[in-house]
Coordinates of C-alpha atoms in Angstrom, one line a residue:
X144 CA -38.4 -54.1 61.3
X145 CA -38.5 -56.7 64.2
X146 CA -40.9 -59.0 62.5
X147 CA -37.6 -59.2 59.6
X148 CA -35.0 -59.4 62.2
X149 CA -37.2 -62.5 63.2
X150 CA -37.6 -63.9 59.6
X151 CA -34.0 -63.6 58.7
X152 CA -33.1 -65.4 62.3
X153 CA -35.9 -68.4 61.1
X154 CA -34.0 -68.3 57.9
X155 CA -30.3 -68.2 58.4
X156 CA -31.2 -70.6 61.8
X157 CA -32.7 -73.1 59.9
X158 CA -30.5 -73.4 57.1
X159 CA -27.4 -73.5 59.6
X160 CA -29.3 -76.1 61.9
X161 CA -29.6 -78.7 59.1
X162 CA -26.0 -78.1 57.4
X163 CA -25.1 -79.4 60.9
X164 CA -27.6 -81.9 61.3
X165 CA -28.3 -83.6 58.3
X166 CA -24.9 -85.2 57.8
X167 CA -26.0 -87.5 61.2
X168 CA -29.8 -87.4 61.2
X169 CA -31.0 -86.4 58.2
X170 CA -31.8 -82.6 59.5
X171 CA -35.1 -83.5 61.3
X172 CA -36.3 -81.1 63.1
X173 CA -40.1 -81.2 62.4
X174 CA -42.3 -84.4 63.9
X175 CA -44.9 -83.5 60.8
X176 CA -41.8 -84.1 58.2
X177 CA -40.5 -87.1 60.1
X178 CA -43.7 -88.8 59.9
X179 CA -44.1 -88.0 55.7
X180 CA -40.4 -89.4 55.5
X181 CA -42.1 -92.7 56.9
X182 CA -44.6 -92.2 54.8
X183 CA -43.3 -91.3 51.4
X184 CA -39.7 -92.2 51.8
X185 CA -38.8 -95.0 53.4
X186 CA -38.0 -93.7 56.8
X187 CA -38.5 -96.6 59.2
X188 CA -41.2 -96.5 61.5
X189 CA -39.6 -97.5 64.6
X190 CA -37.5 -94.6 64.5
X191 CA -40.1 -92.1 64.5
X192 CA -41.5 -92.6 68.2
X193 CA -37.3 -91.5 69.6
X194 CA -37.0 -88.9 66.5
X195 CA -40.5 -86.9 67.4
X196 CA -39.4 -86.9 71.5
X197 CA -36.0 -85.9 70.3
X198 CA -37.0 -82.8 69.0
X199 CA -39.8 -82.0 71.2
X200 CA -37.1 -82.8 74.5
X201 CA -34.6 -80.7 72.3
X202 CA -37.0 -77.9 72.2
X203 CA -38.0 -77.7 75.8
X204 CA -34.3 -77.8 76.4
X205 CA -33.9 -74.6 74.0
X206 CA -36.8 -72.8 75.8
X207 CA -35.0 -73.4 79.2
X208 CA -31.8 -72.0 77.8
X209 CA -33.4 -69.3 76.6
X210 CA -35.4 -68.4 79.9
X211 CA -32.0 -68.9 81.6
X212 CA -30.0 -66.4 79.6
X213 CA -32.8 -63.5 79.4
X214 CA -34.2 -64.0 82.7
X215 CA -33.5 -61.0 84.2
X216 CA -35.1 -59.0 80.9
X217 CA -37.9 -61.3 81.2
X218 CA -38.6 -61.1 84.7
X219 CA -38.4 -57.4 84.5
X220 CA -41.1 -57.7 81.6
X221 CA -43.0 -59.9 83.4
X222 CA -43.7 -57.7 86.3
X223 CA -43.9 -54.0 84.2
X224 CA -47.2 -56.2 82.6
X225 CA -47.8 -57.4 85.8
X226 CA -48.4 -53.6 87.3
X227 CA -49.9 -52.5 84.3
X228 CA -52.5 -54.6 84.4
X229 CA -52.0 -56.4 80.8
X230 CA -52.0 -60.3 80.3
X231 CA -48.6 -62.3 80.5
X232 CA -49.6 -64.8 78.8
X233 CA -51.0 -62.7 75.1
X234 CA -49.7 -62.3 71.9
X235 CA -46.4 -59.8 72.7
X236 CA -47.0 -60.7 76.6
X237 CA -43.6 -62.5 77.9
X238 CA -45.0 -65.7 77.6
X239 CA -45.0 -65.1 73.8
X240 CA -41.2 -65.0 73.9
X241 CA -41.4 -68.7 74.0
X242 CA -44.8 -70.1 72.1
X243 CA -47.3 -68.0 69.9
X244 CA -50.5 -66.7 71.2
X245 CA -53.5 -65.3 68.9
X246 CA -54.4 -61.4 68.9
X247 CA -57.0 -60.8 71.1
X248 CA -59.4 -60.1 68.2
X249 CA -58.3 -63.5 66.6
X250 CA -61.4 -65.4 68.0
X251 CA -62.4 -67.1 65.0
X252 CA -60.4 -70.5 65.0
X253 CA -61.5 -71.4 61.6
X254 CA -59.6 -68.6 60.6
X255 CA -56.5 -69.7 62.6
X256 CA -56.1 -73.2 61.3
X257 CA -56.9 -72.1 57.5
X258 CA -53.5 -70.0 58.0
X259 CA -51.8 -72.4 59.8
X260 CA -52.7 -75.0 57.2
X261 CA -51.5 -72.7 54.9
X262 CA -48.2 -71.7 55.9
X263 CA -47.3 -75.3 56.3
X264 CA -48.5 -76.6 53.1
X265 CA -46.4 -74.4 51.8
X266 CA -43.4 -75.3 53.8
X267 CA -44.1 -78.9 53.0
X268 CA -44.1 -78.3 49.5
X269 CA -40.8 -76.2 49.3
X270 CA -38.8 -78.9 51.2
X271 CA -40.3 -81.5 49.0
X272 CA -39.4 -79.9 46.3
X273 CA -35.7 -79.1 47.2
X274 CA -35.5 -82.9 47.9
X275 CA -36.5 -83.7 44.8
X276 CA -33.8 -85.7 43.0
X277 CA -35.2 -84.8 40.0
X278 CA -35.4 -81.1 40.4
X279 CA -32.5 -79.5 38.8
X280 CA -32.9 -76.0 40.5
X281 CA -32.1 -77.1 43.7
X282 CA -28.5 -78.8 44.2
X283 CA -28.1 -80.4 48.1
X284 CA -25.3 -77.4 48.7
X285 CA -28.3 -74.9 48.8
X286 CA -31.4 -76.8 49.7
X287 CA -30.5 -76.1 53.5
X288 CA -30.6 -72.0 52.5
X289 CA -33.6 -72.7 50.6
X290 CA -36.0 -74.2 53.1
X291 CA -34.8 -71.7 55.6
X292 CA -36.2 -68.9 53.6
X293 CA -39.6 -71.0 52.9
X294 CA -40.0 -70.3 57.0
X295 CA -38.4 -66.6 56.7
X296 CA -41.1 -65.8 53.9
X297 CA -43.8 -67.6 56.3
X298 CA -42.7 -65.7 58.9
X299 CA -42.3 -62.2 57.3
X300 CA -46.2 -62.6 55.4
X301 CA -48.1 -64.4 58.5
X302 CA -46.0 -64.1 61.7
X303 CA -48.0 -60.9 62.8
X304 CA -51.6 -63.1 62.7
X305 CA -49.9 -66.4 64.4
X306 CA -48.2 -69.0 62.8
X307 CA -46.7 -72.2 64.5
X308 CA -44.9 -73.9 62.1
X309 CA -43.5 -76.8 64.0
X310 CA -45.2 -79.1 66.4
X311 CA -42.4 -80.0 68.0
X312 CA -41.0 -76.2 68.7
X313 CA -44.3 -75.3 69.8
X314 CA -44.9 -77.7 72.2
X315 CA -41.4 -78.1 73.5
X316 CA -41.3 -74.2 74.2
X317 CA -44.9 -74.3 75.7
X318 CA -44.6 -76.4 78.0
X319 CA -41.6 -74.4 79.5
X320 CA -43.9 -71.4 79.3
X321 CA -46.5 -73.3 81.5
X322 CA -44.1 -73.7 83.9
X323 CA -43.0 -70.0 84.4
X324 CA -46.1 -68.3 83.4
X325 CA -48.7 -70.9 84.1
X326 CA -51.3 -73.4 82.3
X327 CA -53.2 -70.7 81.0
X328 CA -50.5 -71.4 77.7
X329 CA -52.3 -73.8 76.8
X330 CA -56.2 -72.6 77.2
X331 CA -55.9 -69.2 76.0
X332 CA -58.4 -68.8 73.4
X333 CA -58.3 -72.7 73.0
X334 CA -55.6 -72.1 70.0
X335 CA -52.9 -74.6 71.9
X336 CA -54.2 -77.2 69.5
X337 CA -54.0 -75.2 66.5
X338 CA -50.3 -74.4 66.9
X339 CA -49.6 -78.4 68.0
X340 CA -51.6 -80.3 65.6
X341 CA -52.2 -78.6 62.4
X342 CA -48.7 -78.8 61.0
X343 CA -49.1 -82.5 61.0
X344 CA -51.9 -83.4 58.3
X345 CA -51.1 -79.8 57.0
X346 CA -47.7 -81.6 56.1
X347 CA -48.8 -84.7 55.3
X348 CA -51.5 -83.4 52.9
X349 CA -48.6 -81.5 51.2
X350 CA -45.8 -83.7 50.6
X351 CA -49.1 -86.4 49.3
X352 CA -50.1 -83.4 46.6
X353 CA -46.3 -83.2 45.3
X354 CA -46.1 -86.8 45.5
X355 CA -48.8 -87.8 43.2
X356 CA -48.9 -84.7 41.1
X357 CA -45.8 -83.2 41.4
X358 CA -42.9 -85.5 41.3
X359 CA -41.0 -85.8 38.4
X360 CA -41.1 -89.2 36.6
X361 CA -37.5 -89.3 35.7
X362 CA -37.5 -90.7 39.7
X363 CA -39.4 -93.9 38.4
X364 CA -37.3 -94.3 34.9
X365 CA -34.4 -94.1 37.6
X366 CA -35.5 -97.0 39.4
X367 CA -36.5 -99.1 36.4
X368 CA -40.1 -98.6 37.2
X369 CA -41.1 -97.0 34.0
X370 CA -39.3 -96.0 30.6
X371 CA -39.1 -92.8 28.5
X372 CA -41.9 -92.9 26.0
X373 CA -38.9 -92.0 23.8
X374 CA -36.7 -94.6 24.8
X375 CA -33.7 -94.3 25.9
X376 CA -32.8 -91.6 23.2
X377 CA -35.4 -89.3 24.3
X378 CA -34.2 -90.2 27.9
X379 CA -30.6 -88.9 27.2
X380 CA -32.2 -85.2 25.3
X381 CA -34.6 -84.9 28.2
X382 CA -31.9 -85.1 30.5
X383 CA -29.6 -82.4 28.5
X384 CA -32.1 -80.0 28.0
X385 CA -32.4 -79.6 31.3
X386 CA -28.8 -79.4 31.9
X387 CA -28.5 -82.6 33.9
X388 CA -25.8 -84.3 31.1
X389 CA -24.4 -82.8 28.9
X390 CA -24.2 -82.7 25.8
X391 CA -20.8 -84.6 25.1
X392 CA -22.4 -87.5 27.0
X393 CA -25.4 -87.7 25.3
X394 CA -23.5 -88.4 22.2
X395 CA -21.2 -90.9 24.0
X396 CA -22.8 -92.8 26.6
X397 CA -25.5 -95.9 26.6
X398 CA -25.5 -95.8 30.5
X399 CA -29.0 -95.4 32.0
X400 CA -30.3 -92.9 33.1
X401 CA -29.8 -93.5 36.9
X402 CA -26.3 -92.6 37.0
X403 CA -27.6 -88.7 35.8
X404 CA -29.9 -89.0 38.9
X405 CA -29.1 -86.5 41.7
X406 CA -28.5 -88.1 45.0
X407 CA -31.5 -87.6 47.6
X408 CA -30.7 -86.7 51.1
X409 CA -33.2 -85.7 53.7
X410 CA -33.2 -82.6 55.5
X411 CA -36.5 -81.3 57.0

């Protein structure tokens, strides 16, 4: 039940984060998608340094606020483990309230950064996909609700064997448990690194697989970079079949087919 409650807050937070975001910055809140933006879409480079300490500052800030409001809960916590002899700094110690920490049986770190890799792969690929101008199952109106449950579903299958799932929420928050519950954040079990820098290339490797095998090719007949084999014709009953003009344009229009084209936006 609290591992849902957690999923659904991912979820719901997510998807309300980047309806407010996006409209300014694009809904970045991930270094690891700022960087494939750069990469795949044109994102300029020299933005990406102030974007990446952006949400890492905005983060830290978060875990402060956090610690500020609860402190009295968490203090409390803190000292029941304290006198019970358990670890502050574990996986449901206090210090997991702000950063994720293996099980203690979770040695192997192999093991770690395969689901790590996993989980976001498969985050990279959902938002890709929902960005997809060429995707006609996902209209900008509900890609934010969309990625949000690509992290709820992460978090409800993998969030009781340790996920990260965001560089920049990882290491903002850690560093604010570092300085409440000590360095011993960052060495336990040497999976700091794990959590920080596995969503990068995990990303990257993603949003490259649905780039070269998974984007449609209506984006390059869009751009006048290639034709439909078809002809324009084709282009047109392509397009209709899969409910992106209808019918009653087909018959009437000459237009290319870049004005059927839904517009991209970014939100990450």
């Amino acid at each position: 039940m609290f591992q849902s409650r957690i999923g659904w807050g991912f979820a719901i937070g997510i998807a309300f984060a980047i309806i407010t975001c996006a409209p300014t910055s694009g809904g970045h809140f991930n270094p690891a998608i700022t960087i494939c933006f750069a990469i795949w879409q044109g994102f300029p480079w020299k933005k990406v340094p102030h974007y990446i300490f952006s949400q890492i500052f905005g983060a830290f800030i978060a875990g402060l606020l956090l610690m500020g409001m609860y402190w009295p809960e968490i203090s409390a916590q803190k000292a029941e483990f304290i006198a019970a002899g358990m670890p502050v700094v574990s996986n449901g110690g206090p210090a997991s309230i702000l950063c994720s920490f293996p099980n203690p049986n979770q040695t192997n770190l192999g093991y770690l950064f395969l689901t790590e890799f996993f989980v976001d792969s498969f985050i990279g690929i959902v938002i890709w996909a929902c960005l997809d101008p060429a995707n006609p199952f996902v209209s900008p109106t509900s890609a934010p609700f969309t990625i949000g449950l690509a992290y709820g579903c992460m978090v409800w299958g993998f969030a009781d064997i340790t996920i990260s799932t965001n560089l920049a929420r990882d290491l903002g928050t850690r560093i604010v448990a570092a300085i409440f519950f000590g360095g011993e954040v960052f060495s336990y079990l040497n999976y700091s690194w794990i959590a920080i820098l596995v969503n990068v290339p995990a990303t990257i490797f993603a949003t490259a697989y649905y780039e070269f095998l998974m984007r449609d090719s209506l984006v390059k007949i869009g751009k006048g970079h290639a034709v439909h084999e078809e002809g324009e014709d084709g282009l047109r009953r392509h397009l209709t079949n899969r409910g992106m003009m209808d019918s009653a344009t087909q018959n009437g229009s000459e237009g290319s087919s870049s004005g059927y084209m839904k517009q991209d936006v970014q939100m990450a």
